[in-house]
mmCIF file of C-alpha atoms and ligand atoms in Angstrom:
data_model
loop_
_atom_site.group_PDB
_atom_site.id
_atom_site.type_symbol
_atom_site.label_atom_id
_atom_site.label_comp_id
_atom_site.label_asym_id
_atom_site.label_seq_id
_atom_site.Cartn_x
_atom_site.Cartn_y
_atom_site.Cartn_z
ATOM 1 C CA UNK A 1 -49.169 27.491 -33.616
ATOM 2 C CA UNK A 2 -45.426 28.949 -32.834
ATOM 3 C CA UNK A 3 -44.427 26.952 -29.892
ATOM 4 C CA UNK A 4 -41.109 27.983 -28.124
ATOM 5 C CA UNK A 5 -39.108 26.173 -25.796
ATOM 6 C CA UNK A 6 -37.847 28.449 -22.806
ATOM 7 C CA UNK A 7 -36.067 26.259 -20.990
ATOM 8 C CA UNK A 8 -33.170 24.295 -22.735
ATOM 9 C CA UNK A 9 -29.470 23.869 -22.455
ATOM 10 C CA UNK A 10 -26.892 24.454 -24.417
ATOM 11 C CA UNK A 11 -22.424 24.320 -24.397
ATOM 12 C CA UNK A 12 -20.210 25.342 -26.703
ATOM 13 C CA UNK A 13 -18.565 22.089 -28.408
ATOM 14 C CA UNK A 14 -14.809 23.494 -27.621
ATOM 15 C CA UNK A 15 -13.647 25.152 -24.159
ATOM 16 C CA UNK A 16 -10.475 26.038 -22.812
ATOM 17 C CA UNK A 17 -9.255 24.100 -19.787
ATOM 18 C CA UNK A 18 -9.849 26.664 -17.272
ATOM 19 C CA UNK A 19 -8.314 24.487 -14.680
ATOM 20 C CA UNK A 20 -5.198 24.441 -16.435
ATOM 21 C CA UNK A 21 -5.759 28.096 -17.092
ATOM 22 C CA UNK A 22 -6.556 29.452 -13.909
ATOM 23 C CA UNK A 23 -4.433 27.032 -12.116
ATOM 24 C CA UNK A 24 -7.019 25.774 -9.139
ATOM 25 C CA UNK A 25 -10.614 24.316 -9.331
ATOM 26 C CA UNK A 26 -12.766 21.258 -10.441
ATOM 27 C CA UNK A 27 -14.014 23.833 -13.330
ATOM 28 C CA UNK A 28 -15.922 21.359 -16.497
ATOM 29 C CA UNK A 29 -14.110 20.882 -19.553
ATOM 30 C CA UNK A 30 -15.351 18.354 -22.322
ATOM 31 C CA UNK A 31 -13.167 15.028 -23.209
ATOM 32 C CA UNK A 32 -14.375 13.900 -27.041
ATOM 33 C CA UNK A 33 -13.926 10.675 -26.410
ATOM 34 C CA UNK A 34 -15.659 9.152 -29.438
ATOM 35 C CA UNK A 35 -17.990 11.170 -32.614
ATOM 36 C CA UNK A 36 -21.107 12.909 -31.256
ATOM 37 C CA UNK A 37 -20.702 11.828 -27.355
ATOM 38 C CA UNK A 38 -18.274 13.641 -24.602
ATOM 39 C CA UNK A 39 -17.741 13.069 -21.269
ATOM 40 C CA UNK A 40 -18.502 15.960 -18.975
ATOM 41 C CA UNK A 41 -15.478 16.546 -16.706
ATOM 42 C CA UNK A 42 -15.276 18.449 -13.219
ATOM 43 C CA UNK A 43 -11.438 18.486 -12.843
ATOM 44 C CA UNK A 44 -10.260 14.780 -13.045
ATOM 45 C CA UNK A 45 -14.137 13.416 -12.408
ATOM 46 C CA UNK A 46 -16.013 12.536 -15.071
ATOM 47 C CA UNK A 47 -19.649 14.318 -13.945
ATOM 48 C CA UNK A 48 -21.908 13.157 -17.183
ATOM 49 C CA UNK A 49 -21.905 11.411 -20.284
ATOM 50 C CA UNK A 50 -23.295 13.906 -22.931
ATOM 51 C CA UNK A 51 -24.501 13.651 -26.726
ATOM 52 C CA UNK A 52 -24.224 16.059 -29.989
ATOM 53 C CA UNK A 53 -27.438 17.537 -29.278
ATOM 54 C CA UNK A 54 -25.923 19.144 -26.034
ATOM 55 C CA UNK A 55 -23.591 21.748 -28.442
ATOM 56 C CA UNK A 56 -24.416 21.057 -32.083
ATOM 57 C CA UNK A 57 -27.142 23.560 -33.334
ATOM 58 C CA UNK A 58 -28.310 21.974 -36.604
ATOM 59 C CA UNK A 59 -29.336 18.387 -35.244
ATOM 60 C CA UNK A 60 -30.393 20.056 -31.850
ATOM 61 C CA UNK A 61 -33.086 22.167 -34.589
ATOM 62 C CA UNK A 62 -33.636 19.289 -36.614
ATOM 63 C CA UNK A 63 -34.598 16.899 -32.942
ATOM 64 C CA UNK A 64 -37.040 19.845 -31.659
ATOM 65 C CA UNK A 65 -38.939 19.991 -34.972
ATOM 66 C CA UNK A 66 -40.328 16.894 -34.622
ATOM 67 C CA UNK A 67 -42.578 18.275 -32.036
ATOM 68 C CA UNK A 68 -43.389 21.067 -34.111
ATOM 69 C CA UNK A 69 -41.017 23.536 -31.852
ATOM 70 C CA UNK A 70 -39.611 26.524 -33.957
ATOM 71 C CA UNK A 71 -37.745 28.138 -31.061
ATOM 72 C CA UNK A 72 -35.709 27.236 -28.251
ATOM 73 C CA UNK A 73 -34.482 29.478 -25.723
ATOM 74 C CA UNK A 74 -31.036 28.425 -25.139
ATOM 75 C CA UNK A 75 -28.993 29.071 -21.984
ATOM 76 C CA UNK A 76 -25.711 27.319 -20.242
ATOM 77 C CA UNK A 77 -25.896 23.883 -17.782
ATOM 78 C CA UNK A 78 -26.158 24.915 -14.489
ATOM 79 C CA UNK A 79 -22.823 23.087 -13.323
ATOM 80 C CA UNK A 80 -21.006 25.735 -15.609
ATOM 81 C CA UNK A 81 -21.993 28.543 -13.140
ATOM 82 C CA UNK A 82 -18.847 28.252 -11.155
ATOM 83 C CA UNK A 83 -20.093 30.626 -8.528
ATOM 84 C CA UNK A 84 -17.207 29.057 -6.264
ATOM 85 C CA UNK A 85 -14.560 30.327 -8.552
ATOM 86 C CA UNK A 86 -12.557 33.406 -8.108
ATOM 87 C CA UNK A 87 -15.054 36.266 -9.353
ATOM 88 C CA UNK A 88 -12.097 37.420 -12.417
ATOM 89 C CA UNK A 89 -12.383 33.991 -13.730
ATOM 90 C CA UNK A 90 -16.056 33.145 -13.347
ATOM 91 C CA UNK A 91 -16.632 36.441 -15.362
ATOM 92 C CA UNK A 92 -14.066 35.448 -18.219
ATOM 93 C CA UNK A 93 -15.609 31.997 -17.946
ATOM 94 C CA UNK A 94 -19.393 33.578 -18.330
ATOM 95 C CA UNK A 95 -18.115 36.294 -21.184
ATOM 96 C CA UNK A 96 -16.873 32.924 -22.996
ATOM 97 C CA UNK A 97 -20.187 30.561 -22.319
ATOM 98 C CA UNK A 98 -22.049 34.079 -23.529
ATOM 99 C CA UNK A 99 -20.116 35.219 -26.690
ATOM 100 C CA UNK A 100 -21.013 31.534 -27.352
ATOM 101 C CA UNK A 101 -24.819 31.940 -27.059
ATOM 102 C CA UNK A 102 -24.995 35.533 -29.108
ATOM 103 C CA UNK A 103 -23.018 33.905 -31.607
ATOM 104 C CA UNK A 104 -25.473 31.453 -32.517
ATOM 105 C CA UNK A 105 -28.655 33.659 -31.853
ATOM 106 C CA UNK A 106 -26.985 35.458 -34.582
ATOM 107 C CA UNK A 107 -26.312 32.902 -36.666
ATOM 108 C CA UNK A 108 -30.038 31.731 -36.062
ATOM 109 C CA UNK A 109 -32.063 34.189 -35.274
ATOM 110 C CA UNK A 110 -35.670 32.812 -36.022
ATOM 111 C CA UNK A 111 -34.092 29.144 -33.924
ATOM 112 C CA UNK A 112 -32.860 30.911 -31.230
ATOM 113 C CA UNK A 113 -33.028 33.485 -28.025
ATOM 114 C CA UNK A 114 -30.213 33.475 -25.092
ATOM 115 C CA UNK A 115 -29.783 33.925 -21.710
ATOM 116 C CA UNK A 116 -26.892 34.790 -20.317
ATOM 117 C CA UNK A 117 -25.023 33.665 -17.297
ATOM 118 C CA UNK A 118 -23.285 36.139 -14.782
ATOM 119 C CA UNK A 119 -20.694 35.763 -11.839
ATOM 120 C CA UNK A 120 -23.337 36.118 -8.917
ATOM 121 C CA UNK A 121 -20.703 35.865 -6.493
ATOM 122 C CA UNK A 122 -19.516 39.458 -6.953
ATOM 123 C CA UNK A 123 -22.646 42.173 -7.408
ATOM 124 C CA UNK A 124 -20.389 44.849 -9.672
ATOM 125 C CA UNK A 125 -18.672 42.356 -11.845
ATOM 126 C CA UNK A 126 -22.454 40.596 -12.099
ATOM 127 C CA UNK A 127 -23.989 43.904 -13.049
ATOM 128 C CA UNK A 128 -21.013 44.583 -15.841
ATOM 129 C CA UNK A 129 -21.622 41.343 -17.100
ATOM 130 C CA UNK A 130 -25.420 41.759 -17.139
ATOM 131 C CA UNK A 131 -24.895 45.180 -19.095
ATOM 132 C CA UNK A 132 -22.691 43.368 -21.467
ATOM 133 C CA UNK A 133 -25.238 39.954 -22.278
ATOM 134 C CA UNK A 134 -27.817 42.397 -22.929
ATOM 135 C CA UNK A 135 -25.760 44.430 -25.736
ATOM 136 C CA UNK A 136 -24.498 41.264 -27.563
ATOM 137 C CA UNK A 137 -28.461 40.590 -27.867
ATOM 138 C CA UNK A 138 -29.065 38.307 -25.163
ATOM 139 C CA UNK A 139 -32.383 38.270 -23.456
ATOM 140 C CA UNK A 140 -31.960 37.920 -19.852
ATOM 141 C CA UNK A 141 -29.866 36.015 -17.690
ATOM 142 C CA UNK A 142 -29.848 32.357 -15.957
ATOM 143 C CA UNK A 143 -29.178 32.176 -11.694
ATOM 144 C CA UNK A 144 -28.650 29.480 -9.672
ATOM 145 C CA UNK A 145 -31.373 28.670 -6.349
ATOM 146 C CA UNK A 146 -28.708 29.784 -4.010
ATOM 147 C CA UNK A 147 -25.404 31.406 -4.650
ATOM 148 C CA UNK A 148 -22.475 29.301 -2.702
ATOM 149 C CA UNK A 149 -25.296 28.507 -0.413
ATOM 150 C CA UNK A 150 -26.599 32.353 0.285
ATOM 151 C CA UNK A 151 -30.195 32.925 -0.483
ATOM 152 C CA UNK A 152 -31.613 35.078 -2.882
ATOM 153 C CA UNK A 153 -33.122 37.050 -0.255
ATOM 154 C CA UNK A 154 -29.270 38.373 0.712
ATOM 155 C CA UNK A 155 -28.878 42.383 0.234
ATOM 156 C CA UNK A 156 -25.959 41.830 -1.868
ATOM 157 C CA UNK A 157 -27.920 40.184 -4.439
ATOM 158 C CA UNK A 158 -30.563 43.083 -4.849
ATOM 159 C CA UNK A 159 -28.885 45.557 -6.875
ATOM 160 C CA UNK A 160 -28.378 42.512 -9.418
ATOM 161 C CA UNK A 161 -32.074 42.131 -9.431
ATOM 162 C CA UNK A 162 -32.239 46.134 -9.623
ATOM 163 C CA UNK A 163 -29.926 46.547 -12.297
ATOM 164 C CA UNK A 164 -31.963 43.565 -14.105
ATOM 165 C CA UNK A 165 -35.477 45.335 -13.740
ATOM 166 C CA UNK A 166 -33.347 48.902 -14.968
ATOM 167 C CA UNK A 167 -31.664 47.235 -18.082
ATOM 168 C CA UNK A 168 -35.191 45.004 -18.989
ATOM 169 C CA UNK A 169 -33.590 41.532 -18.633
ATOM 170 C CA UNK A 170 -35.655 38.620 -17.781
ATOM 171 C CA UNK A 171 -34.059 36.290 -15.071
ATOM 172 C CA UNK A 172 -34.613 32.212 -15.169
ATOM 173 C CA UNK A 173 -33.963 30.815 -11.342
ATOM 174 C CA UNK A 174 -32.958 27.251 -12.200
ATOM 175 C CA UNK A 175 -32.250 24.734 -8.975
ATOM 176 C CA UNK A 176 -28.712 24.200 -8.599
ATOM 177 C CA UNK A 177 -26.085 22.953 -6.000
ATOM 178 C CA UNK A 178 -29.046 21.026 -4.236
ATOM 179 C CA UNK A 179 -29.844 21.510 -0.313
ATOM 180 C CA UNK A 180 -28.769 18.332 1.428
ATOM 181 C CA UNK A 181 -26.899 17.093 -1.570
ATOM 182 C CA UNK A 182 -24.175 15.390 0.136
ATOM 183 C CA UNK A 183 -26.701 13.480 2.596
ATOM 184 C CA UNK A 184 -28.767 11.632 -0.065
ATOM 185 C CA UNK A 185 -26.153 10.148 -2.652
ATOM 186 C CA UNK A 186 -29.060 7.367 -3.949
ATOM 187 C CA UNK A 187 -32.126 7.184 -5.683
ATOM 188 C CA UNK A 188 -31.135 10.520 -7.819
ATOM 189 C CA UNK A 189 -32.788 12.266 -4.570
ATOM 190 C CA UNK A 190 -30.818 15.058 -5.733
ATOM 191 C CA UNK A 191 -32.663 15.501 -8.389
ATOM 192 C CA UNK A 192 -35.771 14.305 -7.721
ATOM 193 C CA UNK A 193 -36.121 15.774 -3.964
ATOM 194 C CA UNK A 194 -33.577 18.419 -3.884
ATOM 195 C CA UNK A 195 -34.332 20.838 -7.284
ATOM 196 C CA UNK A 196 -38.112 20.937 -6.203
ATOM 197 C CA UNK A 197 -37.671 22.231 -3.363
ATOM 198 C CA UNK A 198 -34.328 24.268 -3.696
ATOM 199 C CA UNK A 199 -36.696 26.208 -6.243
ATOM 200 C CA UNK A 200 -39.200 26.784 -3.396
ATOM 201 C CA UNK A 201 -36.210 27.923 -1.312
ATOM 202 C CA UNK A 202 -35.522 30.374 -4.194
ATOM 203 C CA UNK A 203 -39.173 31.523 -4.467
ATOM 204 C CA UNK A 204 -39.727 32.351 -0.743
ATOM 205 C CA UNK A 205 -36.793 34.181 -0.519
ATOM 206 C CA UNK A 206 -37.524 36.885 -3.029
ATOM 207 C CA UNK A 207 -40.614 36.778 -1.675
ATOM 208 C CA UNK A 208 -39.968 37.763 2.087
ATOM 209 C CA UNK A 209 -37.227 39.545 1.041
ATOM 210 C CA UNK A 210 -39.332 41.654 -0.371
ATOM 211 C CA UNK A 211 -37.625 41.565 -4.073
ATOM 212 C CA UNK A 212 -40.678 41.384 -5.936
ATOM 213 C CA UNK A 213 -42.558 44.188 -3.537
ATOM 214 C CA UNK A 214 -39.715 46.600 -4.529
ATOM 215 C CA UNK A 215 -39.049 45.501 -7.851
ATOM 216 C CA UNK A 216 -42.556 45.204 -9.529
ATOM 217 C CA UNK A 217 -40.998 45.624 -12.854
ATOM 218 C CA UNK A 218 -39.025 42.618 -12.726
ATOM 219 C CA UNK A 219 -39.724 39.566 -15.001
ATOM 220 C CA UNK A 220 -39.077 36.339 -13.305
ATOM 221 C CA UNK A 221 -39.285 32.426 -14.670
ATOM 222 C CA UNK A 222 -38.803 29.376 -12.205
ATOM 223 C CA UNK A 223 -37.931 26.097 -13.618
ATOM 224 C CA UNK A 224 -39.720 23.204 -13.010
ATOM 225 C CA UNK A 225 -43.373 24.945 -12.601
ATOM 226 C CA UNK A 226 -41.684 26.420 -9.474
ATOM 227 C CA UNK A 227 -40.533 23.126 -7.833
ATOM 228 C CA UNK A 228 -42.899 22.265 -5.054
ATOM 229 C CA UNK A 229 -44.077 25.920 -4.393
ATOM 230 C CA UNK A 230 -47.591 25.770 -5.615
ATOM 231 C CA UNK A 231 -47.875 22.680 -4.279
ATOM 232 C CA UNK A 232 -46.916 23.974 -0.440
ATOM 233 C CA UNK A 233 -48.431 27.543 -1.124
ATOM 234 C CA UNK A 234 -50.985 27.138 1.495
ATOM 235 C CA UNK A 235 -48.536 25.619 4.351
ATOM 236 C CA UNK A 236 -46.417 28.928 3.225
ATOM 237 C CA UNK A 237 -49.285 31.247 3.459
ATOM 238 C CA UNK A 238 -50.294 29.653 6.896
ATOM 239 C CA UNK A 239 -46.900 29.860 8.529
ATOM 240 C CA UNK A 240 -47.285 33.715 7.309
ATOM 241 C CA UNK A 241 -50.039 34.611 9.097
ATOM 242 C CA UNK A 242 -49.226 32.027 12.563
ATOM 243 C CA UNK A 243 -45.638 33.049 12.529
ATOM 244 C CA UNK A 244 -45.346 36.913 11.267
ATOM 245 C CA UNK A 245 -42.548 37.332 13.857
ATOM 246 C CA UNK A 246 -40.546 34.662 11.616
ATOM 247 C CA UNK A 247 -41.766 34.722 8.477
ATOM 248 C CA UNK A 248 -43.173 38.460 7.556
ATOM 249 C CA UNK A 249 -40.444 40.567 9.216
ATOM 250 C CA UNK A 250 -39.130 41.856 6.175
ATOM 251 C CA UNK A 251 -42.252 42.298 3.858
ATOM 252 C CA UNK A 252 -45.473 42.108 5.567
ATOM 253 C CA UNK A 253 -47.645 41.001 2.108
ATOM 254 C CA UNK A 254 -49.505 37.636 1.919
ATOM 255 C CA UNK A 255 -47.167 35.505 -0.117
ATOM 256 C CA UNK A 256 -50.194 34.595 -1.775
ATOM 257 C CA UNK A 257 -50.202 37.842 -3.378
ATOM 258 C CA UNK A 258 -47.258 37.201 -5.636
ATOM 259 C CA UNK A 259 -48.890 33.714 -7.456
ATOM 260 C CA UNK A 260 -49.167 35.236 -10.795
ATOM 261 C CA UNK A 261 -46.768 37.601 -10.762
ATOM 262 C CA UNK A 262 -43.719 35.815 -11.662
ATOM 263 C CA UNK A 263 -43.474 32.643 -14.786
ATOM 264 C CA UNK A 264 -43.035 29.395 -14.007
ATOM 265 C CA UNK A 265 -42.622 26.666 -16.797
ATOM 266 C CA UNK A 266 -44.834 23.611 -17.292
ATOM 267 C CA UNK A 267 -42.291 20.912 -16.991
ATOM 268 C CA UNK A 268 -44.411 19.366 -14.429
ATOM 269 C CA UNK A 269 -44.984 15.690 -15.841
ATOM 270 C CA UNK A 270 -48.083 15.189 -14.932
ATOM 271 C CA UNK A 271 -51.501 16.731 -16.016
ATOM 272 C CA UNK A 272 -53.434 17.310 -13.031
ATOM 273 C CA UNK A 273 -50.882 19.038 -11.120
ATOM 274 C CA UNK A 274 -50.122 21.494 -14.914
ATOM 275 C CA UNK A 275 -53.880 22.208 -14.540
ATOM 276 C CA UNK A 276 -54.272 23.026 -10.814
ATOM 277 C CA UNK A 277 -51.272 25.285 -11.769
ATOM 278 C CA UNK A 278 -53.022 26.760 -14.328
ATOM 279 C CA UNK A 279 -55.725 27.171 -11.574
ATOM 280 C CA UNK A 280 -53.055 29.014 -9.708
ATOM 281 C CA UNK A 281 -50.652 30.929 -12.348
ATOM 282 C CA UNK A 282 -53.201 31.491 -15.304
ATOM 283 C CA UNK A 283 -51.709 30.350 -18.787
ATOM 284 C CA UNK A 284 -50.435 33.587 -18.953
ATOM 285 C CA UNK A 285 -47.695 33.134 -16.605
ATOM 286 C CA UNK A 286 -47.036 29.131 -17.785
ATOM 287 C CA UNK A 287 -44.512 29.578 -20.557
ATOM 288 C CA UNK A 288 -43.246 26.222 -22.614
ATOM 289 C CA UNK A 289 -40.303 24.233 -21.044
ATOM 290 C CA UNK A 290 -38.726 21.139 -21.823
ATOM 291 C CA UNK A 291 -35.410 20.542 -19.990
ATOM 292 C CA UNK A 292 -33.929 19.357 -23.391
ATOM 293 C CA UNK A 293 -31.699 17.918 -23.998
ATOM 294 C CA UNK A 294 -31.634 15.722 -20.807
ATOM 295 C CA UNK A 295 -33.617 12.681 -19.686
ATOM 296 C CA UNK A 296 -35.140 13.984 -16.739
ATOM 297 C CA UNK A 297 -36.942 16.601 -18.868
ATOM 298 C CA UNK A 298 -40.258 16.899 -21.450
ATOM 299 C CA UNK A 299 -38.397 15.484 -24.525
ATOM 300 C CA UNK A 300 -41.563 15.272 -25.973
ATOM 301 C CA UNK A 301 -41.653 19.150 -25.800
ATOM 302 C CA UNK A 302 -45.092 19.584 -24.205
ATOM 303 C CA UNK A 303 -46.685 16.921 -26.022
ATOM 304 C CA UNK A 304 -48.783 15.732 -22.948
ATOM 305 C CA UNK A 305 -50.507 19.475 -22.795
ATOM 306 C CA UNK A 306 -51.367 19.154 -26.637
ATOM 307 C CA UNK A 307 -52.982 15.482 -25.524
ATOM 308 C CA UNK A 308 -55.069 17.305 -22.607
ATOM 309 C CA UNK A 309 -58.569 18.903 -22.815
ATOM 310 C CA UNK A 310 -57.500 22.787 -22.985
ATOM 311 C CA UNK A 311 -58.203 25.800 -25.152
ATOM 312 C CA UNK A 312 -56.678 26.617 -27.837
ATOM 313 C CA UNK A 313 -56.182 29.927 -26.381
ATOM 314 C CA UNK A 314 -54.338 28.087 -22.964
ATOM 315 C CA UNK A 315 -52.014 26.122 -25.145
ATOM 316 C CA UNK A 316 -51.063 29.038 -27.606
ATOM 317 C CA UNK A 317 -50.270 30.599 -23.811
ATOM 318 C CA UNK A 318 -48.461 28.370 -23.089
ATOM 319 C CA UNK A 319 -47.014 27.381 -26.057
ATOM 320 C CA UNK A 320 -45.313 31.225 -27.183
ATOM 321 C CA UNK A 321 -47.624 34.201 -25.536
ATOM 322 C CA UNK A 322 -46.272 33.669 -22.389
ATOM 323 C CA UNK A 323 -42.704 33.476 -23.358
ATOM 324 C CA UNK A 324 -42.907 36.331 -25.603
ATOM 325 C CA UNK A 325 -43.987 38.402 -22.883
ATOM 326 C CA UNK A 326 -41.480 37.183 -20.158
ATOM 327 C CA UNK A 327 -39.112 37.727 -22.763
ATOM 328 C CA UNK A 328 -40.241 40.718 -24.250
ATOM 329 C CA UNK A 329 -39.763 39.484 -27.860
ATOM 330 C CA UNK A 330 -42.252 39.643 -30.602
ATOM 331 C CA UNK A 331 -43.833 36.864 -32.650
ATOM 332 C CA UNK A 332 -43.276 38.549 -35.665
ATOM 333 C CA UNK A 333 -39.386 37.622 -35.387
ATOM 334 C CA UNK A 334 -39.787 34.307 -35.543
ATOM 335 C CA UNK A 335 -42.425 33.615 -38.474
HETATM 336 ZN ZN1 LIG B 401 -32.820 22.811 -16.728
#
């Protein structure tokens, strides 16, 4: 059975200093400090210790087919988004991180796919960008949850998600710069509180923004089986119909309506919650993630949904059909 990893990240072993070469900012650059490990830099902080398997493409291939992956869908680390740079140099920064990635889908074609990443801060140079990614063969593009703390339900973002739907590129909404970041420093809560529901956050905006009611076309993932969305869907769908005055005022559809109409991924950890998503989604919309190559992800590459009691038809959903379609790539390519 092909099984394809949507949701993994990837940076390119050597960067320029953009700090030194733009002169301002806490951008990330990479200090080799010792073989196969670097230390992730933002300015003169050191951010995250980080291994081979973060840039090298052979021993990233050869540690995903031990769980009998064949492709990964690659795209950048969310704290390379740089959305709080000047616009010129977030684009030459993104046009760097995605000649990267269509380098090595080229050099790998059946190991690979790409997203790209675009400077969401400014809507033109986003859409140029965009247009570019997809004619050096990448197949969509990677946002952030919020862009320098504006929602995705902001006008300016629209014509981004237009151009998107026009140009057939799929879009991945991974959680970044966390709500309430600053305010819970321990336990990780970051991470563990903060992405789940900044995904929600992402979710409900495109929903009562009406993105998804204008743009039917477009194909949508959300990391992390959609943070805690399906799990708050009814206390969302309640607040709809007790609150329309707050809640429906610019789209007046059930948000219910949308479950199934966007992709989520199945990093969920847990069985019981990946089937009462499959309850909600259908294994049509659950597409293969791991998170890899970090430790807060499936490194075990959806091991725990070959362990549970499903159809083969679910898993080989899960596993590539789903993917292929969010994707729009065929099998074929890959065997
Ligand atoms: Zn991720």
């Amino acid at each position: 059975m092909l099984k394809i990893d949507m949701h993994t990240h990837i940076i390119p072993k050597n960067m320029p200093n953009w700090t030194e070469k733009f002169g301002y900012g806490d951008f990330i650059y990479l200090q080799h400090h010792r073989e196969g490990s670097a230390k992730m830099m933002k300015g003169n902080q050191f951010f995250r210790e980080i291994q081979a398997n973060c840039w090298d493409a052979e021993l990233r291939i050869e540690e995903y087919k031990v769980f009998n992956t064949q492709v990964q869908v690659v795209c950048t680390i969310p704290v390379m988004f740089s959305y709080w740079a000047n616009p010129d140099d977030c684009l030459d920064l993104s046009m760097f991180l995605n000649d990267h990635i269509a380098q090595l889908v080229t050099d790998y074609p059946k190991n690979y796919v790409g997203l790209g990443t675009i400077p969401m801060q400014d809507t033109d140079l986003a859409i140029e960008e965009l247009g570019r990614c997809k004619e050096i063969g990448l197949k969509g593009v990677q946002i952030g949850s919020n862009i320098n703390n504006q929602n995705l339900s902001e006008g300016r973002f629209f014509p981004i998600f237009e151009a998107c739907e026009e140009l057939d590129m799929a879009v991945m909404v991974h959680p970044w710069e966390m709500m309430g970041m600053r305010y819970m420093t321990k336990y990780w809560l970051p991470w563990l509180v903060g992405m789940p529901a900044e995904t929600t956050r992402a979710i409900c905006s495109m929903i009562f923004s009406g993105v998804f009611e204008k743009l039917p076309n477009l194909r949508v993932n959300f990391a992390h089986a959609g943070g805690s969305f399906m799990a708050t869907v009814g206390r969302i769908e309640h607040g709809f119909n007790c609150r329309p005055d707050l809640v429906a005022i610019d789209n007046d559809v059930n948000p219910r309506n949308y479950i199934g109409k966007f992709w989520v991924d199945c990093i969920t950890h847990d069985c019981d919650m990946l089937e009462y998503i499959l309850k909600k989604q259908s294994s049509k919309k659950i597409t293969l993630g791991s998170d890899y190559p970090f430790p807060l992800g499936d490194l075990k590459i959806g091991k725990f949904i070959e362990e549970m009691p499903l159809e083969k038809e679910t898993v080989e959903d899960i596993f590539c059909n789903s993917t292929l379609e969010w994707l729009k790539i065929n099998k074929e390519d890959f065997l």
